[in-house]
Short mmCIF file of C-alpha atoms and ligand atoms in Angstrom, two decimals:
data_model
loop_
_atom_site.label_atom_id
_atom_site.label_comp_id
_atom_site.label_asym_id
_atom_site.label_seq_id
_atom_site.Cartn_x
_atom_site.Cartn_y
_atom_site.Cartn_z
CA UNK A 1 48.73 95.61 146.31
CA UNK A 2 50.52 97.95 148.69
CA UNK A 3 51.01 96.97 152.31
CA UNK A 4 50.64 98.73 155.63
CA UNK A 5 53.87 99.08 157.57
CA UNK A 6 54.02 96.32 160.18
CA UNK A 7 53.26 97.51 163.70
CA UNK A 8 52.38 95.55 166.83
CA UNK A 9 49.77 96.79 169.31
CA UNK A 10 48.28 95.12 172.36
CA UNK A 11 46.77 96.06 175.71
CA UNK A 12 46.21 94.74 179.21
CA UNK A 13 43.50 95.92 181.62
CA UNK A 14 44.53 97.25 185.03
CA UNK A 15 41.84 95.22 186.78
CA UNK A 16 43.87 93.22 189.29
CA UNK A 17 47.07 91.28 189.79
CA UNK A 18 48.26 89.78 186.52
CA UNK A 19 48.11 86.01 186.17
CA UNK A 20 50.35 83.49 184.52
CA UNK A 21 47.62 83.42 181.83
CA UNK A 22 48.18 87.10 181.07
CA UNK A 23 51.92 86.51 181.06
CA UNK A 24 51.97 83.48 178.74
CA UNK A 25 49.04 84.58 176.57
CA UNK A 26 50.21 88.14 176.13
CA UNK A 27 53.22 89.68 177.88
CA UNK A 28 55.74 86.96 176.98
CA UNK A 29 54.77 87.45 173.34
CA UNK A 30 55.00 91.25 173.67
CA UNK A 31 58.60 90.85 174.80
CA UNK A 32 59.53 88.48 171.96
CA UNK A 33 58.08 90.75 169.26
CA UNK A 34 60.26 93.72 170.23
CA UNK A 35 63.22 92.44 168.23
CA UNK A 36 61.36 92.21 164.95
CA UNK A 37 58.72 94.99 165.15
CA UNK A 38 57.87 98.44 166.35
CA UNK A 39 55.53 97.81 169.27
CA UNK A 40 52.96 99.82 171.20
CA UNK A 41 51.81 98.34 174.51
CA UNK A 42 48.95 99.97 176.31
CA UNK A 43 47.46 99.72 179.78
CA UNK A 44 43.82 99.90 178.86
CA UNK A 45 42.35 101.79 181.80
CA UNK A 46 39.25 102.88 179.83
CA UNK A 47 38.42 99.19 179.45
CA UNK A 48 38.91 98.66 183.18
CA UNK A 49 35.79 100.67 184.05
CA UNK A 50 33.45 98.69 181.76
CA UNK A 51 32.80 95.81 184.19
CA UNK A 52 33.35 97.70 187.47
CA UNK A 53 33.12 101.45 187.49
CA UNK A 54 34.79 102.14 190.81
CA UNK A 55 38.24 100.73 191.54
CA UNK A 56 40.02 100.92 194.84
CA UNK A 57 43.30 102.22 193.45
CA UNK A 58 43.24 102.45 189.66
CA UNK A 59 46.34 104.66 189.55
CA UNK A 60 48.53 102.12 191.33
CA UNK A 61 46.95 99.27 189.46
CA UNK A 62 47.88 101.00 186.19
CA UNK A 63 51.43 101.53 187.45
CA UNK A 64 51.70 97.87 188.42
CA UNK A 65 50.84 96.73 184.87
CA UNK A 66 53.47 99.14 183.52
CA UNK A 67 55.93 97.68 186.06
CA UNK A 68 55.04 94.14 184.92
CA UNK A 69 55.67 95.07 181.29
CA UNK A 70 59.04 96.61 182.04
CA UNK A 71 60.11 93.93 184.53
CA UNK A 72 59.26 91.26 181.94
CA UNK A 73 61.65 92.90 179.47
CA UNK A 74 59.67 95.45 177.48
CA UNK A 75 61.85 98.42 176.63
CA UNK A 76 59.74 101.60 176.88
CA UNK A 77 62.43 103.71 175.24
CA UNK A 78 62.65 101.65 172.05
CA UNK A 79 58.91 100.98 171.97
CA UNK A 80 55.86 102.73 173.43
CA UNK A 81 54.26 101.97 176.80
CA UNK A 82 51.40 104.20 177.92
CA UNK A 83 47.96 104.29 179.51
CA UNK A 84 44.96 104.53 177.25
CA UNK A 85 43.05 107.36 178.97
CA UNK A 86 46.03 109.71 178.45
CA UNK A 87 45.40 109.62 174.68
CA UNK A 88 41.85 110.94 174.17
CA UNK A 89 41.67 109.77 170.54
CA UNK A 90 40.99 106.20 171.78
CA UNK A 91 37.56 107.27 173.01
CA UNK A 92 37.03 109.51 169.99
CA UNK A 93 37.69 106.76 167.45
CA UNK A 94 35.66 104.29 169.55
CA UNK A 95 32.64 106.56 169.10
CA UNK A 96 33.08 106.48 165.33
CA UNK A 97 33.41 102.69 165.50
CA UNK A 98 30.22 102.48 167.58
CA UNK A 99 28.58 103.91 164.50
CA UNK A 100 30.40 101.48 162.17
CA UNK A 101 29.75 98.28 164.17
CA UNK A 102 26.27 96.73 163.96
CA UNK A 103 24.28 95.78 167.06
CA UNK A 104 24.01 92.22 165.71
CA UNK A 105 27.82 91.96 165.71
CA UNK A 106 28.00 93.08 169.35
CA UNK A 107 25.21 90.70 170.37
CA UNK A 108 27.32 87.77 169.23
CA UNK A 109 30.28 88.58 171.49
CA UNK A 110 30.70 85.71 173.95
CA UNK A 111 32.79 87.73 176.41
CA UNK A 112 29.93 90.19 176.82
CA UNK A 113 27.51 87.33 177.43
CA UNK A 114 29.88 85.76 179.99
CA UNK A 115 30.66 88.98 181.81
CA UNK A 116 27.13 90.42 181.75
CA UNK A 117 25.74 87.12 183.06
CA UNK A 118 22.03 86.66 183.48
CA UNK A 119 21.26 90.25 184.33
CA UNK A 120 22.19 91.79 180.97
CA UNK A 121 20.01 94.86 181.43
CA UNK A 122 22.16 95.83 184.36
CA UNK A 123 25.49 95.59 182.48
CA UNK A 124 27.04 98.91 181.46
CA UNK A 125 26.70 100.11 177.89
CA UNK A 126 30.52 100.33 177.97
CA UNK A 127 30.78 96.57 178.56
CA UNK A 128 28.80 95.94 175.41
CA UNK A 129 30.84 98.49 173.43
CA UNK A 130 34.14 97.08 174.78
CA UNK A 131 35.12 95.40 171.46
CA UNK A 132 34.52 98.62 169.57
CA UNK A 133 36.91 100.45 171.91
CA UNK A 134 39.39 97.61 171.46
CA UNK A 135 39.16 98.01 167.68
CA UNK A 136 39.84 101.72 168.14
CA UNK A 137 42.89 100.98 170.31
CA UNK A 138 44.41 98.86 167.56
CA UNK A 139 43.37 100.86 164.52
CA UNK A 140 44.29 104.25 165.96
CA UNK A 141 47.87 103.17 165.30
CA UNK A 142 46.93 101.29 162.13
CA UNK A 143 48.53 98.25 163.80
CA UNK A 144 48.94 95.18 161.62
CA UNK A 145 49.62 92.54 164.31
CA UNK A 146 48.06 91.99 167.74
CA UNK A 147 49.48 89.42 170.18
CA UNK A 148 46.68 88.22 172.47
CA UNK A 149 45.38 85.16 174.28
CA UNK A 150 42.88 82.92 172.56
CA UNK A 151 40.00 84.47 174.54
CA UNK A 152 40.38 87.68 172.51
CA UNK A 153 40.09 86.03 169.11
CA UNK A 154 36.47 86.99 168.58
CA UNK A 155 37.15 90.62 169.47
CA UNK A 156 39.94 90.74 166.93
CA UNK A 157 37.65 89.35 164.26
CA UNK A 158 35.28 92.18 165.10
CA UNK A 159 38.13 94.70 164.73
CA UNK A 160 38.77 93.26 161.27
CA UNK A 161 35.06 93.59 160.40
CA UNK A 162 35.02 97.20 161.59
CA UNK A 163 38.14 98.08 159.58
CA UNK A 164 36.72 96.43 156.50
CA UNK A 165 33.33 98.13 156.75
CA UNK A 166 34.93 101.55 157.31
CA UNK A 167 37.21 101.02 154.31
CA UNK A 168 34.36 99.88 152.06
CA UNK A 169 31.89 102.56 153.18
CA UNK A 170 34.41 105.36 152.75
CA UNK A 171 36.49 103.84 149.95
CA UNK A 172 35.92 106.64 147.48
CA UNK A 173 36.74 109.39 149.97
CA UNK A 174 39.76 107.48 151.24
CA UNK A 175 40.93 107.35 147.62
CA UNK A 176 40.33 111.09 147.16
CA UNK A 177 42.16 111.89 150.39
CA UNK A 178 45.27 110.02 149.26
CA UNK A 179 45.51 108.57 152.79
CA UNK A 180 44.75 104.95 151.92
CA UNK A 181 46.29 101.93 150.28
CA UNK A 182 44.85 99.63 147.60
CA UNK A 183 43.20 96.51 148.95
CA UNK A 184 41.04 93.71 147.61
CA UNK A 185 38.31 92.09 149.74
CA UNK A 186 37.04 89.02 147.91
CA UNK A 187 36.69 90.37 144.40
CA UNK A 188 36.10 93.96 145.55
CA UNK A 189 38.87 96.56 145.07
CA UNK A 190 38.82 99.26 147.78
CA UNK A 191 40.97 102.03 149.15
CA UNK A 192 41.88 101.02 152.68
CA UNK A 193 42.56 103.53 155.43
CA UNK A 194 42.76 100.84 158.11
CA UNK A 195 44.71 97.56 157.86
CA UNK A 196 42.99 94.21 158.43
CA UNK A 197 44.81 93.24 161.59
CA UNK A 198 46.35 89.79 162.09
CA UNK A 199 45.95 88.19 165.52
CA UNK A 200 49.05 86.48 166.94
CA UNK A 201 47.60 83.74 169.14
CA UNK A 202 49.89 80.75 168.54
CA UNK A 203 52.16 79.02 171.07
CA UNK A 204 51.68 76.03 173.38
CA UNK A 205 49.47 77.91 175.88
CA UNK A 206 47.18 80.28 173.95
CA UNK A 207 44.54 79.82 176.66
CA UNK A 208 45.91 79.01 180.09
CA UNK A 209 43.24 77.25 182.13
CA UNK A 210 42.34 77.41 185.82
CA UNK A 211 44.47 75.21 188.08
CA UNK A 212 41.26 74.04 189.77
CA UNK A 213 39.23 73.32 186.63
CA UNK A 214 40.90 72.62 183.30
CA UNK A 215 37.79 73.66 181.38
CA UNK A 216 37.75 77.25 182.74
CA UNK A 217 40.10 80.07 181.70
CA UNK A 218 42.67 81.17 184.30
CA UNK A 219 41.35 84.58 185.20
CA UNK A 220 42.17 87.47 187.53
CA UNK A 221 38.56 87.64 188.63
CA UNK A 222 38.11 83.96 189.60
CA UNK A 223 37.00 83.97 193.26
CA UNK A 224 39.50 81.19 194.08
CA UNK A 225 43.10 82.40 194.36
CA UNK A 226 44.17 78.75 194.07
CA UNK A 227 42.83 78.74 190.50
CA UNK A 228 45.63 80.96 189.24
CA UNK A 229 49.28 81.85 189.65
CA UNK A 230 49.65 85.59 190.03
CA UNK A 231 52.77 87.28 188.70
CA UNK A 232 53.25 88.66 192.21
CA UNK A 233 52.99 85.30 194.02
CA UNK A 234 56.05 84.40 196.08
CA UNK A 235 57.83 81.07 195.81
CA UNK A 236 55.93 79.51 198.70
CA UNK A 237 52.58 80.30 197.09
CA UNK A 238 53.64 79.00 193.68
CA UNK A 239 54.77 75.73 195.31
CA UNK A 240 51.44 75.43 197.12
CA UNK A 241 49.26 76.28 194.11
CA UNK A 242 50.98 73.83 191.77
CA UNK A 243 50.95 71.12 194.45
CA UNK A 244 47.20 71.61 194.85
CA UNK A 245 46.52 71.92 191.09
CA UNK A 246 43.84 69.47 189.95
CA UNK A 247 45.12 66.49 187.92
CA UNK A 248 43.97 62.97 187.07
CA UNK A 249 45.40 59.66 188.36
CA UNK A 250 47.11 58.62 185.09
CA UNK A 251 50.80 59.25 184.34
CA UNK A 252 51.59 61.75 181.56
CA UNK A 253 51.26 60.37 178.04
CA UNK A 254 54.23 60.15 175.68
CA UNK A 255 52.37 61.72 172.74
CA UNK A 256 50.40 64.98 172.49
CA UNK A 257 47.34 63.02 171.26
CA UNK A 258 47.24 61.33 174.68
CA UNK A 259 46.35 64.69 176.30
CA UNK A 260 42.96 64.66 174.58
CA UNK A 261 40.16 64.52 177.13
CA UNK A 262 42.63 65.29 179.95
CA UNK A 263 42.08 69.04 180.31
CA UNK A 264 44.15 69.50 183.48
CA UNK A 265 47.12 67.47 182.20
CA UNK A 266 46.98 69.30 178.88
CA UNK A 267 46.98 72.65 180.68
CA UNK A 268 49.97 71.87 182.91
CA UNK A 269 52.00 70.49 179.99
CA UNK A 270 51.11 73.60 177.94
CA UNK A 271 52.23 75.88 180.79
CA UNK A 272 55.52 73.98 181.12
CA UNK A 273 56.08 74.21 177.36
CA UNK A 274 55.35 77.95 177.20
CA UNK A 275 57.57 78.68 180.20
CA UNK A 276 60.50 76.81 178.69
CA UNK A 277 59.95 77.84 175.04
CA UNK A 278 59.38 74.24 174.03
CA UNK A 279 56.54 72.43 172.30
CA UNK A 280 54.19 70.12 174.21
CA UNK A 281 55.74 67.22 172.25
CA UNK A 282 59.20 68.18 173.60
CA UNK A 283 57.86 68.26 177.16
CA UNK A 284 56.21 64.88 176.76
CA UNK A 285 59.40 63.46 175.27
CA UNK A 286 60.98 64.20 178.68
CA UNK A 287 58.05 63.51 181.00
CA UNK A 288 55.89 60.94 179.15
CA UNK A 289 55.13 58.02 181.48
CA UNK A 290 56.02 60.07 184.59
CA UNK A 291 53.56 60.66 187.42
CA UNK A 292 52.34 64.15 188.38
CA UNK A 293 54.27 63.75 191.65
CA UNK A 294 57.42 64.01 189.53
CA UNK A 295 56.14 66.51 186.94
CA UNK A 296 54.70 69.06 189.37
CA UNK A 297 57.99 69.86 191.17
CA UNK A 298 59.67 70.37 187.78
CA UNK A 299 56.85 72.68 186.70
CA UNK A 300 57.14 74.57 189.99
CA UNK A 301 60.83 75.09 189.38
CA UNK A 302 60.40 76.54 185.89
CA UNK A 303 57.52 78.76 187.05
CA UNK A 304 59.65 80.15 189.87
CA UNK A 305 62.68 80.56 187.58
CA UNK A 306 60.58 82.73 185.26
CA UNK A 307 58.47 84.65 187.75
CA UNK A 308 60.84 85.32 190.68
CA UNK A 309 63.17 87.74 188.83
CA UNK A 310 60.19 89.55 187.26
CA UNK A 311 58.57 89.79 190.65
CA UNK A 312 61.70 91.26 192.25
CA UNK A 313 62.07 93.83 189.45
CA UNK A 314 58.39 94.78 189.67
CA UNK A 315 58.79 95.49 193.38
CA UNK A 316 61.78 97.74 192.70
CA UNK A 317 59.89 99.64 190.01
CA UNK A 318 56.81 100.05 192.21
CA UNK A 319 58.99 101.69 194.88
CA UNK A 320 59.43 104.63 192.52
CA UNK A 321 55.97 105.58 191.17
CA UNK A 322 57.25 108.92 189.80
CA UNK A 323 59.61 107.04 187.51
CA UNK A 324 56.75 104.89 186.18
CA UNK A 325 54.56 107.96 185.71
CA UNK A 326 57.35 109.64 183.71
CA UNK A 327 57.65 106.55 181.46
CA UNK A 328 53.88 106.53 180.87
CA UNK A 329 53.82 110.26 180.17
CA UNK A 330 56.60 109.95 177.62
CA UNK A 331 54.81 106.99 176.04
CA UNK A 332 51.47 108.77 175.88
CA UNK A 333 53.07 111.77 174.18
CA UNK A 334 54.60 109.58 171.50
CA UNK A 335 51.42 107.53 171.10
CA UNK A 336 49.38 110.74 171.07
CA UNK A 337 51.31 112.12 168.10
CA UNK A 338 50.45 109.03 166.00
CA UNK A 339 46.87 108.97 167.28
CA UNK A 340 46.28 112.59 166.36
CA UNK A 341 47.44 112.00 162.80
CA UNK A 342 45.13 109.00 162.36
CA UNK A 343 42.18 110.78 163.93
CA UNK A 344 42.68 113.81 161.69
CA UNK A 345 42.58 111.45 158.72
CA UNK A 346 39.36 109.85 160.01
CA UNK A 347 37.77 113.28 160.50
CA UNK A 348 38.71 114.39 157.00
CA UNK A 349 37.41 111.16 155.48
CA UNK A 350 34.09 111.30 157.36
CA UNK A 351 33.69 115.03 156.76
CA UNK A 352 34.03 116.48 160.24
CA UNK A 353 35.25 120.09 160.14
CA UNK A 354 38.44 120.59 162.14
N1 AQP B 401 44.01 82.46 180.80
C1 AQP B 401 44.59 83.11 179.81
N2 AQP B 401 45.35 82.45 178.90
C2 AQP B 401 45.96 83.12 177.88
N3 AQP B 401 45.87 84.46 177.72
C3 AQP B 401 45.13 85.16 178.60
N4 AQP B 401 44.84 86.47 178.71
C4 AQP B 401 44.05 86.66 179.79
N5 AQP B 401 43.80 85.51 180.40
C5 AQP B 401 44.45 84.54 179.68
C6 AQP B 401 45.35 87.48 177.79
O1 AQP B 401 45.93 88.51 178.56
C7 AQP B 401 45.77 89.74 177.86
C8 AQP B 401 45.26 90.78 178.78
O2 AQP B 401 44.00 90.40 179.29
P1 AQP B 401 43.11 91.48 180.01
O3 AQP B 401 43.53 91.68 181.38
O4 AQP B 401 43.05 92.71 179.22
O5 AQP B 401 41.67 90.88 179.94
P2 AQP B 401 41.06 89.52 180.33
O6 AQP B 401 41.20 88.58 179.17
O7 AQP B 401 39.68 89.85 180.73
O8 AQP B 401 41.91 88.96 181.56
P3 AQP B 401 41.37 88.12 182.75
O9 AQP B 401 42.52 87.68 183.58
O10 AQP B 401 40.46 87.05 182.28
O11 AQP B 401 40.58 89.21 183.55
P4 AQP B 401 39.15 89.15 184.11
O12 AQP B 401 39.18 88.12 185.17
O13 AQP B 401 38.93 90.53 184.62
O14 AQP B 401 38.22 88.78 182.98
C9 AQP B 401 44.84 89.46 176.67
O15 AQP B 401 45.61 89.33 175.51
C10 AQP B 401 44.23 88.14 177.02
O16 AQP B 401 43.90 87.39 175.87
#
């Protein structure tokens, strides 16, 4: 069976200041993958209008995500960094995928249920179609690997379902077009135009939890700023937030199994591990038996060591918006060339005249 060329794609929404969750769940992985893969990293501004249509300053918000990428170590000259709305094929392919995806699939999406809340009728149609646009983002580049936080797992499964259904439904025409590769789904041989993307979710902190409640995801939109560490927080704030982070009265366990049922302890140990590129077991080998009064200052130190230089670099980059705009323009031109090729293939396979 032939294989699609490996390519990494992922995106971040410009919906507010990035959190440590976004950094550890996504951006840190984006940086690491640059050495082994060709990578495309996108600021998904079309996604940003699904929950709230009107944003105070979407342009600067988009620039700040680009600045965070670059300040964290993403090289936009070796890889591609761009904003989604600058490449119109994202919306075009999403429409096709709206016709591939089934309503039953979308109804099962837990993020939609969470974000739409009780008043579902009042949620935008875009919020419901969000995973179909996300599938388009990935498959427009025929990406094989997607680094994301654990919260995006279900959306990636949907992207796999969409790719598979498209490939099966159009298998014969894909074969005739010569644009596909051989694939086998179960015992079914098909011609595949789209790869079945692999999520990259591993690591010690695939889902960073709120500092105030270890059962809730750390999120940009949590009303309490104390629940999260923002990538733009200064040292004083990081000290304060970790000092106030919820814990339990027990000392840290010596084994990972001892974190079971201790959501807040588990979260802080996971954060420490991810920040220092260690496993939770390594962290507990050093801190097992120690009280939080000793662990928290150490955690604060590693958080500041990681975030302070990124923060300083982000500020420098944000002082020159024209430079960021030029990087995004260059990225969108390079992304656009790939996107156009894929979309032309999709049009030919479906039978759209062009
Ligand atoms: N708490 C988290 N732990 C691990 N990974 C996380 N990600 C987000 N929160 C965590 C990952 O960050 C990437 C970009 O996320 P996004 O901004 O596109 O969307 P999101 O998941 O909706 O982020 P937030 O912070 O939770 O925003 P709001 O509050 O607006 O809902 C993704 O890979 C995501 O998995």
